[in-house]
Tab-separated table of C-alpha atoms in Angstrom:
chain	number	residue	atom	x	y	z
A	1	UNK	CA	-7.561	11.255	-44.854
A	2	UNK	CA	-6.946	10.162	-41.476
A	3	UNK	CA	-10.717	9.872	-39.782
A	4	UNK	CA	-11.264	11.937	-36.548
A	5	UNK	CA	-13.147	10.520	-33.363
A	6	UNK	CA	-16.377	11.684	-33.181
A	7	UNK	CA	-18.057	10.182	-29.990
A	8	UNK	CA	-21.604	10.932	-31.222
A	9	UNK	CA	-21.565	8.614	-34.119
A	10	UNK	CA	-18.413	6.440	-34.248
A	11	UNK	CA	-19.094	2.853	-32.946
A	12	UNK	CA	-17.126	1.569	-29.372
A	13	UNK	CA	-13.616	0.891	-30.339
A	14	UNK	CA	-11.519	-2.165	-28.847
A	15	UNK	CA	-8.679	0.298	-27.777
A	16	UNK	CA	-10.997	2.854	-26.510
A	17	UNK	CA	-10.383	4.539	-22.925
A	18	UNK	CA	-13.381	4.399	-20.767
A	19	UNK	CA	-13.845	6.315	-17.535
A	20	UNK	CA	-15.779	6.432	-14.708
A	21	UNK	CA	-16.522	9.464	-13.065
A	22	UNK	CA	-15.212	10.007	-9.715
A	23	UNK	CA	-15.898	11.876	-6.882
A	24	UNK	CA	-15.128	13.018	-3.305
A	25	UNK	CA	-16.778	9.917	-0.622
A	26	UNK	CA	-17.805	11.172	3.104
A	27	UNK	CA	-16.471	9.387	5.777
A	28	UNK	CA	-18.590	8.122	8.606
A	29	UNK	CA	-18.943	10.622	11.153
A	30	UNK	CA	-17.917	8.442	14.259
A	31	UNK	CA	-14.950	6.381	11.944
A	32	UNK	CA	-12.187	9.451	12.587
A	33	UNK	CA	-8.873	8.494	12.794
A	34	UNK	CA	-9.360	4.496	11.617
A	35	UNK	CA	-6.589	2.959	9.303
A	36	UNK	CA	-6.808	4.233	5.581
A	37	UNK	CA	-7.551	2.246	2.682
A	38	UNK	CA	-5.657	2.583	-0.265
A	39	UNK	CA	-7.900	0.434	-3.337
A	40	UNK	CA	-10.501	2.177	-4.887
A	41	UNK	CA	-13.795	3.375	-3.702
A	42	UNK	CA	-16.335	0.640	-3.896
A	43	UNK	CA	-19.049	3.593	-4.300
A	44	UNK	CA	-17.830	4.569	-7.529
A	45	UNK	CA	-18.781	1.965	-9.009
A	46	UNK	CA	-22.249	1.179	-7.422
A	47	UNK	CA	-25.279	1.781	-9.593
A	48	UNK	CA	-27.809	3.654	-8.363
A	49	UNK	CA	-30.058	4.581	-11.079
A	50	UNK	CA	-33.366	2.102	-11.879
A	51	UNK	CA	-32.317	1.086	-15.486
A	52	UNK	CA	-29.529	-1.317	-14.502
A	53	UNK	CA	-27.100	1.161	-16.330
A	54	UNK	CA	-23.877	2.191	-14.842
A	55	UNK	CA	-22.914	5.350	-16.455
A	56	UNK	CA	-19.847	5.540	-17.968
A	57	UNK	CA	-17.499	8.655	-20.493
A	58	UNK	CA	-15.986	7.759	-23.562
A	59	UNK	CA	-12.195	9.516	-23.086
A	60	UNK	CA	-10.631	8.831	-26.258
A	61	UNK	CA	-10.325	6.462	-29.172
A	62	UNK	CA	-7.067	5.082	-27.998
A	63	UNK	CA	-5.924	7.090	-25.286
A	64	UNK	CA	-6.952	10.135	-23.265
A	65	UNK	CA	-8.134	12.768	-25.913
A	66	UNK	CA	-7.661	16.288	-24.668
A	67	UNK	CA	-10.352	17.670	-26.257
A	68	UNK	CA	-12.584	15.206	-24.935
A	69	UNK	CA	-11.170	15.783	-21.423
A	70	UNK	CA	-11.632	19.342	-21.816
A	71	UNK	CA	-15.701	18.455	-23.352
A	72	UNK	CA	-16.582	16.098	-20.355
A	73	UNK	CA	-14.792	18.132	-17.212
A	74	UNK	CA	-17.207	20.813	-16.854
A	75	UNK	CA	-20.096	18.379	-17.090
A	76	UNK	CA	-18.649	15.978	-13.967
A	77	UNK	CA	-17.947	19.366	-11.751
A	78	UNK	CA	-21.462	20.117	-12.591
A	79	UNK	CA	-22.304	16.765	-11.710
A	80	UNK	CA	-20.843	16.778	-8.623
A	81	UNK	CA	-22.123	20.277	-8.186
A	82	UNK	CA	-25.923	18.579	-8.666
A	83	UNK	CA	-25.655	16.375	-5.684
A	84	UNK	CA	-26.823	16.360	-2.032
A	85	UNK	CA	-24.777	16.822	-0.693
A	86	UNK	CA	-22.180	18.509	-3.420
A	87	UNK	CA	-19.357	16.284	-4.298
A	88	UNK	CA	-16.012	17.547	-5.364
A	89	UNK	CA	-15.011	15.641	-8.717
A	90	UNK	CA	-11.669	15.100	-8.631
A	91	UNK	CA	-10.777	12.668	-12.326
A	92	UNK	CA	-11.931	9.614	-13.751
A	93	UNK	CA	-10.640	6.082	-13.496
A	94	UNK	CA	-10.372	4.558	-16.446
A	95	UNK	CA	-9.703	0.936	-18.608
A	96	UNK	CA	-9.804	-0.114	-22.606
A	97	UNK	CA	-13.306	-0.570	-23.528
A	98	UNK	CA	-11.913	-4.475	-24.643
A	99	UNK	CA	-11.325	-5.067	-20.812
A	100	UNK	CA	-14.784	-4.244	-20.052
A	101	UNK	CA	-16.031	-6.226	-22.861
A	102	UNK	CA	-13.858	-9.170	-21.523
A	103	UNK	CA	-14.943	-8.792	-17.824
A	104	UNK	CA	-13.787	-10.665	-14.525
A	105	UNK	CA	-15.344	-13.535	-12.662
A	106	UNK	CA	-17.555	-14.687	-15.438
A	107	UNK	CA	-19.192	-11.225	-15.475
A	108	UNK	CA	-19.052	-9.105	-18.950
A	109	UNK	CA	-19.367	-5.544	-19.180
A	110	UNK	CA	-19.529	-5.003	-23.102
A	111	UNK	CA	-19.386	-1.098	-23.522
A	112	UNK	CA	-22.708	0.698	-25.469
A	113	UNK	CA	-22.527	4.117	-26.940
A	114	UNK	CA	-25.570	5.984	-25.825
A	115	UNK	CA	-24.774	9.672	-26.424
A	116	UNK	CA	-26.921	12.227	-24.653
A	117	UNK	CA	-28.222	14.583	-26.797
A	118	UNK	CA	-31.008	15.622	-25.185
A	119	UNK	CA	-30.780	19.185	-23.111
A	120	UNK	CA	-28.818	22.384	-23.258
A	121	UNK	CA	-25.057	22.819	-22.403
A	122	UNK	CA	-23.999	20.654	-19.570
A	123	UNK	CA	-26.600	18.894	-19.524
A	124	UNK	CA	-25.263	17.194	-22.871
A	125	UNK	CA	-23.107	14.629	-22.968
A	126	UNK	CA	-22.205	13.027	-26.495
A	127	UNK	CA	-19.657	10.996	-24.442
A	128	UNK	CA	-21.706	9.099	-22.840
A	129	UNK	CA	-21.596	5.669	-22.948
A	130	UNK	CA	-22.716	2.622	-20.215
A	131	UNK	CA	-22.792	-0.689	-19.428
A	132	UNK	CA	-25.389	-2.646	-18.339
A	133	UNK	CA	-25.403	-4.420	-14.628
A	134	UNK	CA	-27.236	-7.527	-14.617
A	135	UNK	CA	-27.792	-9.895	-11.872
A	136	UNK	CA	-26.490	-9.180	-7.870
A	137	UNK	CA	-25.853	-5.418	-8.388
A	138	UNK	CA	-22.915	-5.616	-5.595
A	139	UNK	CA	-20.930	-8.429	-6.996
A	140	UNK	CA	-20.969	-6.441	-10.032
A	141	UNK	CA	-19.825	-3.291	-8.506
A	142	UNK	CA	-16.994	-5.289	-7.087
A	143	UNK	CA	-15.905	-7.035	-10.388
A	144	UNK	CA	-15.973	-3.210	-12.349
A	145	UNK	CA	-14.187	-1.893	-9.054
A	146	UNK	CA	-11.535	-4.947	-9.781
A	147	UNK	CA	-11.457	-4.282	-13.735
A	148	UNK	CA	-10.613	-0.625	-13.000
A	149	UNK	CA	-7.823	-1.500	-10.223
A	150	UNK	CA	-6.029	-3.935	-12.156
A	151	UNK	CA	-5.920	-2.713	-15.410
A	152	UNK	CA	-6.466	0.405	-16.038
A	153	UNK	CA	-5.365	4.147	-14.894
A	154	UNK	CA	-6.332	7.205	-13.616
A	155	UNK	CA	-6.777	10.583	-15.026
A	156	UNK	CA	-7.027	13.596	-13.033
A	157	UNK	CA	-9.484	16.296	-13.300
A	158	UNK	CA	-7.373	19.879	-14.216
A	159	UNK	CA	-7.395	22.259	-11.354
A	160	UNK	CA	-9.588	24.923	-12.234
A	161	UNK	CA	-8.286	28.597	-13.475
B	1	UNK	CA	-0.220	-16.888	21.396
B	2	UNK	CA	-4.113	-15.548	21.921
B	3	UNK	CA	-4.004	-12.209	23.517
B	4	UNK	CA	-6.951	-12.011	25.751
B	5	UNK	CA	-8.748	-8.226	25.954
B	6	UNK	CA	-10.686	-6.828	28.682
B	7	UNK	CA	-13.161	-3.920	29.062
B	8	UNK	CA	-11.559	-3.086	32.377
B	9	UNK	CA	-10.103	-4.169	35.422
B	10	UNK	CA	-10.252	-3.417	39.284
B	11	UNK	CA	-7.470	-4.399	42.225
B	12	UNK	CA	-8.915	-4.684	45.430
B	13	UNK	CA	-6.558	-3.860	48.379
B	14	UNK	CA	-7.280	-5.558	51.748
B	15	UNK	CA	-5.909	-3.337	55.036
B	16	UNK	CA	-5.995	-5.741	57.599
B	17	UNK	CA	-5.693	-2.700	60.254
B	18	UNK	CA	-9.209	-1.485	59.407
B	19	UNK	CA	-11.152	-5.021	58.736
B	20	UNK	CA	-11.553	-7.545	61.589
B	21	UNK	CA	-8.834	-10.420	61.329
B	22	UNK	CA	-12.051	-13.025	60.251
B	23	UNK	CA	-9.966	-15.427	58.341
B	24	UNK	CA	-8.209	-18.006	60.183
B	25	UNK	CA	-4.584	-19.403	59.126
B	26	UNK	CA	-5.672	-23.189	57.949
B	27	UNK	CA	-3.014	-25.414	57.536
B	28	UNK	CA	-2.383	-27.502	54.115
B	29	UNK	CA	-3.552	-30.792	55.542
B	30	UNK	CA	-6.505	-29.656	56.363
B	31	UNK	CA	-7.698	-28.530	52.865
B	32	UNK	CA	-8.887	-31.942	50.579
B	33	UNK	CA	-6.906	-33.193	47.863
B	34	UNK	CA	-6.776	-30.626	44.605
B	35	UNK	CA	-8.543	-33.479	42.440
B	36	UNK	CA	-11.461	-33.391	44.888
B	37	UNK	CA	-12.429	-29.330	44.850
B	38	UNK	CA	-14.519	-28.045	42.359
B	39	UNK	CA	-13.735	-25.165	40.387
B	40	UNK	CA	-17.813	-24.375	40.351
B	41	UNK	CA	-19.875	-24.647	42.930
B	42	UNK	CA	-23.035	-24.801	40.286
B	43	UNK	CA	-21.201	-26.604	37.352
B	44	UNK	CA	-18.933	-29.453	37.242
B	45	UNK	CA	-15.305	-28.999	36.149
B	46	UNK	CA	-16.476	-30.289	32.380
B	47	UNK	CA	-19.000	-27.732	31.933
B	48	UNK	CA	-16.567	-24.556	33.233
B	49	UNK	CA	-14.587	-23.459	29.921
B	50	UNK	CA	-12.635	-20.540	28.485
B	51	UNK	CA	-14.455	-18.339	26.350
B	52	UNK	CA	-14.196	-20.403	22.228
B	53	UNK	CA	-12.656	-17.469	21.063
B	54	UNK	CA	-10.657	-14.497	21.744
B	55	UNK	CA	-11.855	-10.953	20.351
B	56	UNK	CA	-9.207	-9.157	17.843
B	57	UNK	CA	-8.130	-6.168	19.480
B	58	UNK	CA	-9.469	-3.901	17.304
B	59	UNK	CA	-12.700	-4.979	18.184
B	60	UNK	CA	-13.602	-2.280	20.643
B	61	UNK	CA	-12.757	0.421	18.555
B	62	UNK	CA	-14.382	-0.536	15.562
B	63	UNK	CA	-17.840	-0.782	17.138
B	64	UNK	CA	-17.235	2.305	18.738
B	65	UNK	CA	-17.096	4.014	15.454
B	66	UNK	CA	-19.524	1.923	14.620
B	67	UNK	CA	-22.028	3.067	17.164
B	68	UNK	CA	-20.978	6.870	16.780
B	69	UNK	CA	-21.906	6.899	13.206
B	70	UNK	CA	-25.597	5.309	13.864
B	71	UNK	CA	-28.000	8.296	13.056
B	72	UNK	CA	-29.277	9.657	15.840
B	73	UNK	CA	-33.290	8.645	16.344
B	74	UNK	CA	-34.945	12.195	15.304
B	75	UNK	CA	-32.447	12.701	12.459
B	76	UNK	CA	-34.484	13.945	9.549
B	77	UNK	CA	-32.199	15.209	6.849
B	78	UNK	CA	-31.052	12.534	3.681
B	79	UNK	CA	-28.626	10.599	4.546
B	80	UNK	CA	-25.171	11.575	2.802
B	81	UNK	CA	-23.194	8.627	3.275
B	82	UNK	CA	-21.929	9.933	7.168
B	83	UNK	CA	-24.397	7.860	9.156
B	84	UNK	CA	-25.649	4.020	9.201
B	85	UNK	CA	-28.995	3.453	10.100
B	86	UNK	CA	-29.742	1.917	13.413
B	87	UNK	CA	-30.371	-1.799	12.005
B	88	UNK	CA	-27.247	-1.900	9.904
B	89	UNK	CA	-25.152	-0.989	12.805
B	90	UNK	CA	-26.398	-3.480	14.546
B	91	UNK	CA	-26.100	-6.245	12.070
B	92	UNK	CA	-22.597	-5.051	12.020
B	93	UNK	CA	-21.688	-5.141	15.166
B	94	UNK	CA	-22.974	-8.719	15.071
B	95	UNK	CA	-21.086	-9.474	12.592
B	96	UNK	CA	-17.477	-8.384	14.433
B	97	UNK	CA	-18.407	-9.768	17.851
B	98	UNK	CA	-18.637	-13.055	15.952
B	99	UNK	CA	-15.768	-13.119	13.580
B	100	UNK	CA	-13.307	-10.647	14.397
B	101	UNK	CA	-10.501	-12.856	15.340
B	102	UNK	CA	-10.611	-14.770	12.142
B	103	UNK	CA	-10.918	-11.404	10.049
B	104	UNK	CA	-7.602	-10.220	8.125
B	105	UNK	CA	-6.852	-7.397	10.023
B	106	UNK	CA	-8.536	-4.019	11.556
B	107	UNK	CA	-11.183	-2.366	9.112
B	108	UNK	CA	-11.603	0.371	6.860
B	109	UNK	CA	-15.419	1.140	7.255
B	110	UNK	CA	-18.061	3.640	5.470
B	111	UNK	CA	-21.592	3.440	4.285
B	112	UNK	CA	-22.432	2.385	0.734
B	113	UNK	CA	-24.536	4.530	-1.636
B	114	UNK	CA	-26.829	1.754	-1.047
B	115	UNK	CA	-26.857	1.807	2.990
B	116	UNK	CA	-24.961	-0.770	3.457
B	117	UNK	CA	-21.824	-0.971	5.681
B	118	UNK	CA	-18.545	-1.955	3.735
B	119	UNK	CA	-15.442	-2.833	5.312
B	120	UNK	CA	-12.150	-3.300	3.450
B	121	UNK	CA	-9.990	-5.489	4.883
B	122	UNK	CA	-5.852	-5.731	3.685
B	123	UNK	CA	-3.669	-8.649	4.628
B	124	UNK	CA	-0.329	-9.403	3.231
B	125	UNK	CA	-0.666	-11.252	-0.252
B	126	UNK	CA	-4.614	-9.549	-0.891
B	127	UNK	CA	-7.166	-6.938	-0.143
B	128	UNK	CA	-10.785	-8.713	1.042
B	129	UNK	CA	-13.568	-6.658	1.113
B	130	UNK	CA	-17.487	-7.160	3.060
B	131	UNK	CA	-20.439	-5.627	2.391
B	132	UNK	CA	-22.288	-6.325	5.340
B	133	UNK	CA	-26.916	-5.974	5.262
B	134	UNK	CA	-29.036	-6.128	7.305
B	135	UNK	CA	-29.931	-9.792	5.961
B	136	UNK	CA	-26.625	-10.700	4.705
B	137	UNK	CA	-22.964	-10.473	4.667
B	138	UNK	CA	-20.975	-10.696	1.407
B	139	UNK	CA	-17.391	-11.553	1.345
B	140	UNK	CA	-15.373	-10.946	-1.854
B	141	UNK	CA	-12.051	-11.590	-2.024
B	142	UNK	CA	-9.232	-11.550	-4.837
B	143	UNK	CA	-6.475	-14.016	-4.449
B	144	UNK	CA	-3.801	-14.362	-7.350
B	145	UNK	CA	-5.896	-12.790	-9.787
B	146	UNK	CA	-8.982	-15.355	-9.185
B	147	UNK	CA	-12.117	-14.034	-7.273
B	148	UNK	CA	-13.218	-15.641	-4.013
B	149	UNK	CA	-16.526	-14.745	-3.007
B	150	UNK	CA	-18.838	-16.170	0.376
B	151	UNK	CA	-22.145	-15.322	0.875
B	152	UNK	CA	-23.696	-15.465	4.802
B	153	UNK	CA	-26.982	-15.150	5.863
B	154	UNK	CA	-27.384	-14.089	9.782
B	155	UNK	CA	-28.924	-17.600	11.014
B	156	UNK	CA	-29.066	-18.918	14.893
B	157	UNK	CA	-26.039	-21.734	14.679
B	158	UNK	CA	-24.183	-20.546	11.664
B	159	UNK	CA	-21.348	-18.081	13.577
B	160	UNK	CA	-19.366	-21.071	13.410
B	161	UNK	CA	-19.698	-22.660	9.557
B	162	UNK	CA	-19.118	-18.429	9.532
B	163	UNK	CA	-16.132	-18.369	11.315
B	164	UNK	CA	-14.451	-21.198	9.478
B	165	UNK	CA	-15.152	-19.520	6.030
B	166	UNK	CA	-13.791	-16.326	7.035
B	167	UNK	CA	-10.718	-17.984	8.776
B	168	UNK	CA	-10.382	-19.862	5.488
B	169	UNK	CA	-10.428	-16.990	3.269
B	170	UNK	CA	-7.979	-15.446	5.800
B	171	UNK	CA	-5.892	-17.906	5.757
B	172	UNK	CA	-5.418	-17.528	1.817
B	173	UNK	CA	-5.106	-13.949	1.785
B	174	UNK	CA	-2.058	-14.215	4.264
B	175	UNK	CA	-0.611	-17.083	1.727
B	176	UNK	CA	-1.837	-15.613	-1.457
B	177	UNK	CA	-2.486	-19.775	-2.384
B	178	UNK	CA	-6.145	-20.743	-3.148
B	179	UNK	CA	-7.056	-23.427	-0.400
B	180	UNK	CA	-6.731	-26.540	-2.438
B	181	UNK	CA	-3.494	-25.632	-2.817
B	182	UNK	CA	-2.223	-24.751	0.361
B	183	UNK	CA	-4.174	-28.471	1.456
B	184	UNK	CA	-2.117	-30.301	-1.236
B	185	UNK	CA	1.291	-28.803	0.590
B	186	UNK	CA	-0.014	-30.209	3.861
């Protein structure tokens, strides 16, 4: 029998898709009308928390899992929702968890499972994974920021009913 | 060809109906040779020189959005990524006074979660982008797939070692060929 995915127990997997949340950036108040920039947002992939972990969402054993999708959306517009000031989420970007592992610039990002259990409802998440950000926090953001733009996608947060 | 930028300029019309005719006609002979007059009448002709470089034209914009984002002195509320604070702008605007010309092209600018000012730069073979502190400036680069990144600390004497860097990493972003390799073509 075919084995299903289960996120709270089954180990990283090479071809796994791993996401990043994403959400609406402000603009500077006195920067209207300069050129736009087309890469991705540097701030979504700057750690901000004080463990050196970089939060990431485990999407789907080999590609973007629907059911997972469907699991992990109300828990980023909640998120987002959390924030001050709120953020809108608007999708994740997201890479094979054998990228990460491989890294850029001599910099690894080797994916760990670390399911949230603890809490009610949205505050759950057995998605979540992270990797850990060692070293000159900014140069790391950069290389993830590069990892994500180069080689992997972008999935889209459904518009709500 | 440098294009040279000014903050203003003013013409000054002389009527010679309303001012007293003071200046007397002098004929050529009587002025000295050119090679004897001195451009300065404080510094000799060595010492009087165009300014080393020539601001990017984006310049004066860029600090002006610069300046219009810098929180305001009373402003109390957490910051949510719409304003700088007042040292970062500054150590910003150093930065572009210094180095604009050898910079890729005009900026995209906004505050990281962090503080900091980033500005993401595009040129024709690569995308550079700075993070710019109050005690540093990174640069970080990606050039055919292979990272390039220059750290600078804001020292007195360094613009220039600066300058070359950033003109360096310019000049491979517009080539999309690493520097050794654009040397070994010359």
């Amino acid at each position: 029998m075919k084995h299903k995915w289960n996120p709270e127990t089954d180990p990283i997997g090479d071809k796994e898709r791993i996401g990043r949340r994403c959400f609406d950036q402000p603009e500077l108040v006195g920067a209207n009308g300069q050129p736009s920039f087309a890469g991705l947002d540097y701030r979504h992939f700057e750690e901000t928390g004080r463990d050196n972990q970089l939060s990431l969402d485990r999407l789907g054993s080999t590609g973007i899992d629907n059911r997972a999708k469907r699991y992990l959306q109300p828990r980023a517009v909640a998120h987002g929702a959390a924030r001050v000031p709120p953020k809108k989420f608007f999708g994740w970007c997201h890479v094979k968890a054998s990228v990460l592992a491989k890294g850029f610039s001599n910099l690894s990002f080797p994916v760990v499972a670390s399911p949230d259990q603890e809490g009610d409802g949205l505050q759950k998440n057995i998605h979540h994974a992270h990797v850990v950000v060692d070293g000159d926090a900014k140069i790391a953001a950069l290389c993830l920021r590069e990892i994500f733009a180069r080689q992997g996608g972008f999935e889209t947060a459904e518009e709500p009913e | 060809m440098a294009v040279a930028t000014a903050d203003g300029a003013v013409s000054v019309r002389i009527n010679p109906g309303i001012l007293p005719m003071l200046v007397q006609r002098l004929s050529l002979s009587e002025f000295p040779s050119l090679s004897e007059l001195l451009l300065s009448d404080y510094r000799p002709e060595t010492a009087v020189r165009a300014p080393d470089h020539v601001a990017a034209t984006w310049l004066n914009v860029v600090q002006r959005r610069i300046q219009n984002s810098i929180a305001p002195p009373n402003y109390t509320l957490e910051n949510d990524g719409r304003w700088l604070r007042p040292e970062i702008g500054e150590a910003a605007n150093a930065f572009f006074r210094a180095t604009s010309d050898v910079l890729p092209s005009e900026p995209h600018i906004y505050s990281s979660l962090g503080g900091d000012l980033v500005a993401e730069f595009s040129a024709s073979r690569g995308t550079m982008t700075t993070i710019i502190s109050q005690m540093s400036v990174i640069a970080f680069a990606v050039i055919g797939g292979v990272p390039v990144e220059r750290r600078f600390a804001p020292e007195p004497g360094a613009n220039e070692a600066v300058r070359q860097e950033l003109h360096r990493l310019t000049r491979m972003l517009r080539t999309g060929r690493h520097e050794t390799q654009v040397e070994s073509r010359d």
